Coordinates of C-alpha atoms and ligand atoms in Angstrom, one line a residue:
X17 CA -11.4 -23.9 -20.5
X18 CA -9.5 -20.4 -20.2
X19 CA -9.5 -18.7 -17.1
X20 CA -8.9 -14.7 -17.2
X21 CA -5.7 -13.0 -15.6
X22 CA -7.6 -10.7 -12.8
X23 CA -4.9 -8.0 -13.3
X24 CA -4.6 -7.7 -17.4
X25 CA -8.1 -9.3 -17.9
X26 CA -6.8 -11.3 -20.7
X27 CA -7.3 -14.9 -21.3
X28 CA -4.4 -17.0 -19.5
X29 CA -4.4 -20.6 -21.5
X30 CA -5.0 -23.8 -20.1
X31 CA -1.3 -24.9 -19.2
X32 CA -0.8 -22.0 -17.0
X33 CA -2.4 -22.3 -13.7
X34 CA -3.1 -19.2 -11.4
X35 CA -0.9 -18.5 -8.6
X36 CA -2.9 -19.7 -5.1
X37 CA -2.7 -15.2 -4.0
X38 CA -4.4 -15.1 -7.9
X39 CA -7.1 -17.1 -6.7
X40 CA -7.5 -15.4 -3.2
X41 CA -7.5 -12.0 -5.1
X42 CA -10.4 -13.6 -7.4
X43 CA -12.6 -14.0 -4.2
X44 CA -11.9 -10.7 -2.8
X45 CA -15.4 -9.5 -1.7
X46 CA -16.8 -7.0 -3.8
X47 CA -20.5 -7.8 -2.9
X48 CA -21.8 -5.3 0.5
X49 CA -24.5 -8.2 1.2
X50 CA -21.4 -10.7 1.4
X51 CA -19.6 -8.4 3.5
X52 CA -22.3 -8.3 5.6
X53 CA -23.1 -11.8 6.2
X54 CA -19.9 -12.6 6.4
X55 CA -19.1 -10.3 9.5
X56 CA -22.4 -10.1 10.6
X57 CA -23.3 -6.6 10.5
X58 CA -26.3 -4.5 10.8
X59 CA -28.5 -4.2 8.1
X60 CA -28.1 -0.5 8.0
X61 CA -24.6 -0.9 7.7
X62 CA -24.4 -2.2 4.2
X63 CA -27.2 -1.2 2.8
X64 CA -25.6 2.4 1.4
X65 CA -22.5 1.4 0.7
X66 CA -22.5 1.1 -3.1
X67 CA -23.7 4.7 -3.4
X68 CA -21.0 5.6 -1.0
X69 CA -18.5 4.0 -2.7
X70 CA -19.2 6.3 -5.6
X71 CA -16.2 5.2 -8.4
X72 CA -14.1 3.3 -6.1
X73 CA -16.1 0.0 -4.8
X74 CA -15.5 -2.2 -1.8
X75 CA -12.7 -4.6 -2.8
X76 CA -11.3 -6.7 0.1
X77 CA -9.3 -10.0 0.0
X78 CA -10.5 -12.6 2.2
X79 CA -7.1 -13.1 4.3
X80 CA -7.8 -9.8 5.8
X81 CA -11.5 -10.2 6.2
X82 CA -10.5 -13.1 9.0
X83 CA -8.7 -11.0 11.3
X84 CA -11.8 -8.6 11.6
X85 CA -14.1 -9.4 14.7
X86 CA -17.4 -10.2 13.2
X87 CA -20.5 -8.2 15.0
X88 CA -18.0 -5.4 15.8
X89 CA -19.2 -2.1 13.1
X90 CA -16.4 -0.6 14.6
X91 CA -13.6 -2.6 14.2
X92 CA -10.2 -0.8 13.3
X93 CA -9.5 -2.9 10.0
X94 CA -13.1 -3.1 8.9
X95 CA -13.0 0.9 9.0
X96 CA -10.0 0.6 6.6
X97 CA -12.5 -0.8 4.3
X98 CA -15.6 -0.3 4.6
X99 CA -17.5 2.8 2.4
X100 CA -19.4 5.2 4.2
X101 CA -21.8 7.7 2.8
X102 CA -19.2 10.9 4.2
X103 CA -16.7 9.8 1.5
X104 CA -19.4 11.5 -0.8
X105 CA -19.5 14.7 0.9
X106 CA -17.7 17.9 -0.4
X107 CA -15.3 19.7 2.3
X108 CA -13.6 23.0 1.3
X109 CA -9.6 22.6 1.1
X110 CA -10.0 18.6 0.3
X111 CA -9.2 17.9 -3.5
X112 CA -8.5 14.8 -5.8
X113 CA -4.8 16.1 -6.7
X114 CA -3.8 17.7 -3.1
X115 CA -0.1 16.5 -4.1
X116 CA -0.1 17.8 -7.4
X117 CA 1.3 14.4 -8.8
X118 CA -1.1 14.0 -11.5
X119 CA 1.6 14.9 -14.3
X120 CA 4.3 12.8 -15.0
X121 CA 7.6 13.0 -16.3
X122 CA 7.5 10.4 -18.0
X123 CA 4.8 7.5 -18.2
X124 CA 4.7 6.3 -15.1
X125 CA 7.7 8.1 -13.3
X126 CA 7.6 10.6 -10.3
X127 CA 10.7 12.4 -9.2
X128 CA 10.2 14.9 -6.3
X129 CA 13.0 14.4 -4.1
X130 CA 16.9 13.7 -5.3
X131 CA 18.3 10.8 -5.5
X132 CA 15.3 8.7 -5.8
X133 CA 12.5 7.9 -8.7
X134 CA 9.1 6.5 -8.3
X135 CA 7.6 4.5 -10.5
X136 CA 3.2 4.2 -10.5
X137 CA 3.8 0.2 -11.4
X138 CA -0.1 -0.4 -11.7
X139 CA -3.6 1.0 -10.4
X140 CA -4.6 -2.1 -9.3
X141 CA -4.5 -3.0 -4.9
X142 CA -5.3 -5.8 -3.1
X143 CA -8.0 -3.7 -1.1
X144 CA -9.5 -0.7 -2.1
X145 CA -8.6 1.8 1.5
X146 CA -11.2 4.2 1.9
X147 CA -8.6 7.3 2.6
X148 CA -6.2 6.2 -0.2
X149 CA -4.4 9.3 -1.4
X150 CA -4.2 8.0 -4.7
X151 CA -7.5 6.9 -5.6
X152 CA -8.4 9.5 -8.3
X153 CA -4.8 9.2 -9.7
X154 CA -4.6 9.2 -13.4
X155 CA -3.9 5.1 -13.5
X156 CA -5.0 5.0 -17.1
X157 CA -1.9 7.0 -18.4
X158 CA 0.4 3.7 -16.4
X159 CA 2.2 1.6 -18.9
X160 CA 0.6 -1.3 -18.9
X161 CA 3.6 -3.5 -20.5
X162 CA 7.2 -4.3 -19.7
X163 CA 7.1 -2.4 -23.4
X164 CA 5.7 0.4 -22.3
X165 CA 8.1 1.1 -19.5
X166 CA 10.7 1.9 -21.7
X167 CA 10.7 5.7 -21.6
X168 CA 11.0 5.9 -18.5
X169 CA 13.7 3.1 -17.8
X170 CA 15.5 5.1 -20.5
X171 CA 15.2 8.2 -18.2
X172 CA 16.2 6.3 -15.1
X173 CA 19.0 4.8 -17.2
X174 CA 20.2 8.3 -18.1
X175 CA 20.1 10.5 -14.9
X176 CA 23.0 9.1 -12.8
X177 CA 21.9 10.8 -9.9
X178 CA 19.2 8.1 -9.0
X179 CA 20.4 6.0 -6.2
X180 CA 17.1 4.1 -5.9
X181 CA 14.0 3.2 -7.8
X182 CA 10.6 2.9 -5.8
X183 CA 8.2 0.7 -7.2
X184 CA 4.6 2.4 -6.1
X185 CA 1.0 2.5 -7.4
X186 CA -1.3 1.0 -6.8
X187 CA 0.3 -2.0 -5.2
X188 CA 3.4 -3.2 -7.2
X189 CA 3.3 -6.9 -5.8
X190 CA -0.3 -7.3 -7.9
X191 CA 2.1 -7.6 -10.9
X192 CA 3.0 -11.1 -11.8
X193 CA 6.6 -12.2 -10.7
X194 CA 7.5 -12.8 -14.1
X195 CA 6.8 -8.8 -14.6
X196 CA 7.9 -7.9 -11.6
X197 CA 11.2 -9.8 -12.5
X198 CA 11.5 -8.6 -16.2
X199 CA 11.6 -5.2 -14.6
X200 CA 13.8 -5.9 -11.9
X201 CA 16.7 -6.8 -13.9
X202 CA 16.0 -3.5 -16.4
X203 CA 17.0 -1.9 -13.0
X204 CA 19.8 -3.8 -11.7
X205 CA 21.0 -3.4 -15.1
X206 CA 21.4 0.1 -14.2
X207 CA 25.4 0.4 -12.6
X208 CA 24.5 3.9 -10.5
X209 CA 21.0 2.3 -8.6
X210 CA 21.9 0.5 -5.7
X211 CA 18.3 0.7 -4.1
X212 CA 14.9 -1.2 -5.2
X213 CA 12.3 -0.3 -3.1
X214 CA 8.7 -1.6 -3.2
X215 CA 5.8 0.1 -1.7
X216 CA 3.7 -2.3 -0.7
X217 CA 0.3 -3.6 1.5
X218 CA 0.1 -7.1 -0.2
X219 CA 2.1 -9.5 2.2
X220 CA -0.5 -8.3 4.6
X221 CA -3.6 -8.6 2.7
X222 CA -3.1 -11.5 1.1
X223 CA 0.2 -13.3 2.4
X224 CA 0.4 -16.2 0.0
X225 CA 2.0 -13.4 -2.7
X226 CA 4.9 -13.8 -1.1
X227 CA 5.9 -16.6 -3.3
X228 CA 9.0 -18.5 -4.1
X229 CA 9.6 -17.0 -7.5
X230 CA 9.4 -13.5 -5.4
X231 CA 11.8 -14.6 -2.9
X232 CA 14.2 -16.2 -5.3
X233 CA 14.7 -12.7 -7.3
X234 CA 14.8 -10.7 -4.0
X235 CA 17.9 -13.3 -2.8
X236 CA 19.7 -13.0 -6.2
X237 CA 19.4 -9.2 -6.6
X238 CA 22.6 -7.3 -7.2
X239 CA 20.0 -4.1 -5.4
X240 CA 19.6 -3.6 -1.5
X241 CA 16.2 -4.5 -1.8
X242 CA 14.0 -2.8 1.0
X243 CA 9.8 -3.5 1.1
X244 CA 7.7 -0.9 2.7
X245 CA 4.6 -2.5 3.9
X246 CA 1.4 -0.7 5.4
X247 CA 0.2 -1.9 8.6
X248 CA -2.1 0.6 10.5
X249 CA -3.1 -1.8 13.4
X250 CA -1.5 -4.7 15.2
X251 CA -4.6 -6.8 14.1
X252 CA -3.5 -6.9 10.8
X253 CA -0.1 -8.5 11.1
X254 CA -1.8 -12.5 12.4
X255 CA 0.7 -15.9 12.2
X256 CA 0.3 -16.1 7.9
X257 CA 1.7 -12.1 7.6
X258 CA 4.4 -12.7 10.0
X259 CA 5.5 -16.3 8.4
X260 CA 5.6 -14.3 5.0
X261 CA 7.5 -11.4 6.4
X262 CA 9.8 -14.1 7.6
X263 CA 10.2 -15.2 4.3
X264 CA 10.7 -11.8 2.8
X265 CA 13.3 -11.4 5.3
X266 CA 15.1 -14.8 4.9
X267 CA 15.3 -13.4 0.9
X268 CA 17.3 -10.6 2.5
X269 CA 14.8 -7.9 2.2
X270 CA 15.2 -5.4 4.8
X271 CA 11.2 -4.1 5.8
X272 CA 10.1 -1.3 7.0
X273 CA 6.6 -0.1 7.7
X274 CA 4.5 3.1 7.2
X275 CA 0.9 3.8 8.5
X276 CA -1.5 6.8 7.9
X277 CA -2.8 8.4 11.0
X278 CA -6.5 7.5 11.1
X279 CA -9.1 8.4 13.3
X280 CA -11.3 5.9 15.1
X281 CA -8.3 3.1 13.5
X282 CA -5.5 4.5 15.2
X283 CA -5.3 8.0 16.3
X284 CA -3.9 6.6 20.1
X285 CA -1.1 6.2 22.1
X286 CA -1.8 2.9 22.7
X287 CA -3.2 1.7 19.3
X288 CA 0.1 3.1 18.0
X289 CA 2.7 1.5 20.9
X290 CA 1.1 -2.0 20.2
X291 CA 1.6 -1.6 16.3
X292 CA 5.1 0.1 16.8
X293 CA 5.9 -3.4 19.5
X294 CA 4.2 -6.3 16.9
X295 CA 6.0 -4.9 14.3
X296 CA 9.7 -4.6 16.3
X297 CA 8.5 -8.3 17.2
X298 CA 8.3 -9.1 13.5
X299 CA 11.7 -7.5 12.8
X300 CA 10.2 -4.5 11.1
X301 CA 11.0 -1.1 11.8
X302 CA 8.1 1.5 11.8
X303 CA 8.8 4.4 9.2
X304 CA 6.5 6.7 8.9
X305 CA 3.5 7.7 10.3
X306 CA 1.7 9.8 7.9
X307 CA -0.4 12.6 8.5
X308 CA -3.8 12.1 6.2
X309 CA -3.7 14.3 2.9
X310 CA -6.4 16.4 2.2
X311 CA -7.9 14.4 -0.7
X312 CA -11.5 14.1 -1.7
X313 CA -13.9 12.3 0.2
X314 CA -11.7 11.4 2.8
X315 CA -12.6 13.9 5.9
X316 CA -14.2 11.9 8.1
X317 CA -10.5 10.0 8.9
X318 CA -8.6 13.3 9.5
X319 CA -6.9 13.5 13.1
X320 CA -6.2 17.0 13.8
X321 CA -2.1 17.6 13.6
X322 CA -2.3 19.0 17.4
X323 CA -3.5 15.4 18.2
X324 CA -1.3 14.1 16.0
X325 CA 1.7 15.3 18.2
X326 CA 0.4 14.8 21.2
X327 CA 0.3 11.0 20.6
X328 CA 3.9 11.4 19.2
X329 CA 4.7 12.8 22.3
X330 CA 3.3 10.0 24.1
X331 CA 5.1 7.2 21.6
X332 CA 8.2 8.9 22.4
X333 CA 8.1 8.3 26.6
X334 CA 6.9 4.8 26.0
X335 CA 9.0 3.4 23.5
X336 CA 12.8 3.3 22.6
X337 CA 13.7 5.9 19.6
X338 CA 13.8 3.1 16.6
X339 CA 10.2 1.8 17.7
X340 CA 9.1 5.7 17.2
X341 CA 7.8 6.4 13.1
X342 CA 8.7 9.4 12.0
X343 CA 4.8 11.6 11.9
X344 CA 5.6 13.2 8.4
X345 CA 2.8 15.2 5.8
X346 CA 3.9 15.7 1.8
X347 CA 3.7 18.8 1.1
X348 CA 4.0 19.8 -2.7
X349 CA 7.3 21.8 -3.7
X350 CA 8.9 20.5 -0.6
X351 CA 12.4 18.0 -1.1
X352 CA 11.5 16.0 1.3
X353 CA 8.4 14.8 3.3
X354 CA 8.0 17.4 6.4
X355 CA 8.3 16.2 10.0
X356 CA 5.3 17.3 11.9
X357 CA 6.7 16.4 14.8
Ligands
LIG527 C1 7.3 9.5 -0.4 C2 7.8 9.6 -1.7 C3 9.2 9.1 -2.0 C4 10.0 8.5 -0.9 O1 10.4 9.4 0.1 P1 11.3 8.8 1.3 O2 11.3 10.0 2.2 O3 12.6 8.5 0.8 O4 10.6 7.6 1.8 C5 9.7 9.3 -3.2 N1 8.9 9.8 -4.2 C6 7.7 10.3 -4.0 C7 6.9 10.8 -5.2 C8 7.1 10.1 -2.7 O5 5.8 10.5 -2.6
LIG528 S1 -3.0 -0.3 -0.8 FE1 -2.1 1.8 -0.8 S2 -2.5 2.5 -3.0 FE2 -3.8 0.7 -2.6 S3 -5.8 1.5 -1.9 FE3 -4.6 1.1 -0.1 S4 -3.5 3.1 0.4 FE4 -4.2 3.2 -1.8

């Protein structure tokens, strides 16, 4: 019998048995009625959430799903996820391109600041986030092979000045190790990169991803390799993220996490301090904390950047300086990400 890769939707042959975070990411939830039974809510609750969802349906593993209080509607990681018939509504000043990153220089490569490249690895995620900021990105013009990367490894390659190489998307961990090491060594390869860094929310959706194979290139890399994760809530990061963390760490990753300001998830002081302390507990530093960008369908999470510096304010006389994320917004043109705060 052949079972199908869930990334590349080809057939994988017998001999090659899916990875145990494969399978988890098979039985993601993509079924509102399941969602609902499975945390127990209201009727009314699920029963608009496909037309809400519009192009970008509900899609959430089943590691998260646990740490989400069932009966609670309002539960800070069930709003992360859950579609909601505002996403559909037009607001002046919100558009799908606020970042203007929809053309690339080369397939696949961003370069708005110096020194550092971004690379869109792959559309795909382990959840689908309601206020993603790239959900209408242009995934379809992504390489889709190790093959396909070449132009823009050739770029990299050429321009000396890159010091590091971010691997973004989409969520690069949802490629296979054995792609994820093929293009790996095409960087390390590369004498002036010193930094790999990977943008990614998968040790904490599904924490079995953090495999051996993915710890065994991270502890032979030549490349400072650094992980950003996303964690917008303490309740996300349970025993099986920190134990994976762990494992990420024992690799010698350094990690470092970022969080978008979200209203109704996490626009508090305290909300925030408890992250910023689990986190510090878990040997992560917090990055950023990013102010929301103005993309479609995604109004009904926006904190007001008053607010927003208010509870920096209150971060700052509560915690010591590294516990305290740096509030940034991107704004287009810009060489850097802007402090708000
Ligand atoms: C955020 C971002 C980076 C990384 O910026 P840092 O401030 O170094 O974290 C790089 N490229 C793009 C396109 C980005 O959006
Ligand atoms: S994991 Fe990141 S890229 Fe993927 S849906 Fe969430 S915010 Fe968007």
């Amino acid at each position: 019998m052949l079972t199908v890769d869930p990334l590349t939707q080809q057939p994988q042959p017998q001999n090659v048995s899916a990875a145990r975070w494969q399978e988890q990411l098979k039985q993601a939830v993509r079924d509102p009625e399941q969602l609902g039974r499975i945390l127990h809510l209201p009727e009314k609750m699920i029963q608009h959430i496909e037309a809400a969802a519009g192009g970008f349906p509900l899609f959430a593993p089943r590691p998260f799903l646990e740490r989400i209080q069932p009966g609670n509607p309002e539960d800070p990681l069930l709003l992360q996820l859950l579609p909601r018939s505002e996403e559909q509504q037009l607001e002046s000043g919100y558009s799908a391109d606020p970042l203007k990153e929809h053309t690339f220089e080369s397939a696949g490569l961003l370069q708005k600041y110096p020194g550092r490249v971004l690379l869109v690895t792959t559309g795909a995620c382990a959840i689908h986030c309601r206020y993603c900021f790239r959900k209408d990105f242009p995934y379809e013009d992504v390489p889709h092979s190790i093959q396909q990367w070449q132009p823009a490894l050739e770029a990299i390659q050429q321009d000396h000045s890159v010091r590091e190489v971010i691997l973004s998307g989409g969520d690069p961990l949802m490629l296979v190790d054995q792609e994820l090491c093929q293009l790996h060594s095409r960087i390390q390869s590369m004498d002036h990169v010193r930094t790999i860094r990977i943008h990614t929310r998968l040790p904490i959706m599904i924490p079995s991803r953090v495999t051996a194979d993915l710890q065994q290139w991270i502890r032979q890399s030549r490349l400072q390799v650094i992980l950003v994760i996303h964690a917008n809530h303490a309740a996300e990061l349970d025993s099986d993220v920190a134990e994976s963390l762990r494992k990420l760490q024992a690799a010698g990753a350094l990690l470092l996490n970022q969080s978008v300001l979200l209203k109704d998830i996490n626009d508090h002081v305290d909300v925030l301090a408890d992250l910023s302390e689990r986190l510090l507990e878990l040997q992560v530093l917090p990055y950023y904390l990013h102010q929301l960008d103005p993309v479609r369908g995604t109004s009904h999470f926006h904190v007001p950047v008053e607010r927003g510096k208010a509870i920096m304010a209150g971060l700052r006389s509560r915690l010591p300086g590294y516990a305290v994320p740096r509030y940034v917004q991107e704004q287009p043109g810009e060489l850097s990400k802007t402090p708000l705060a």
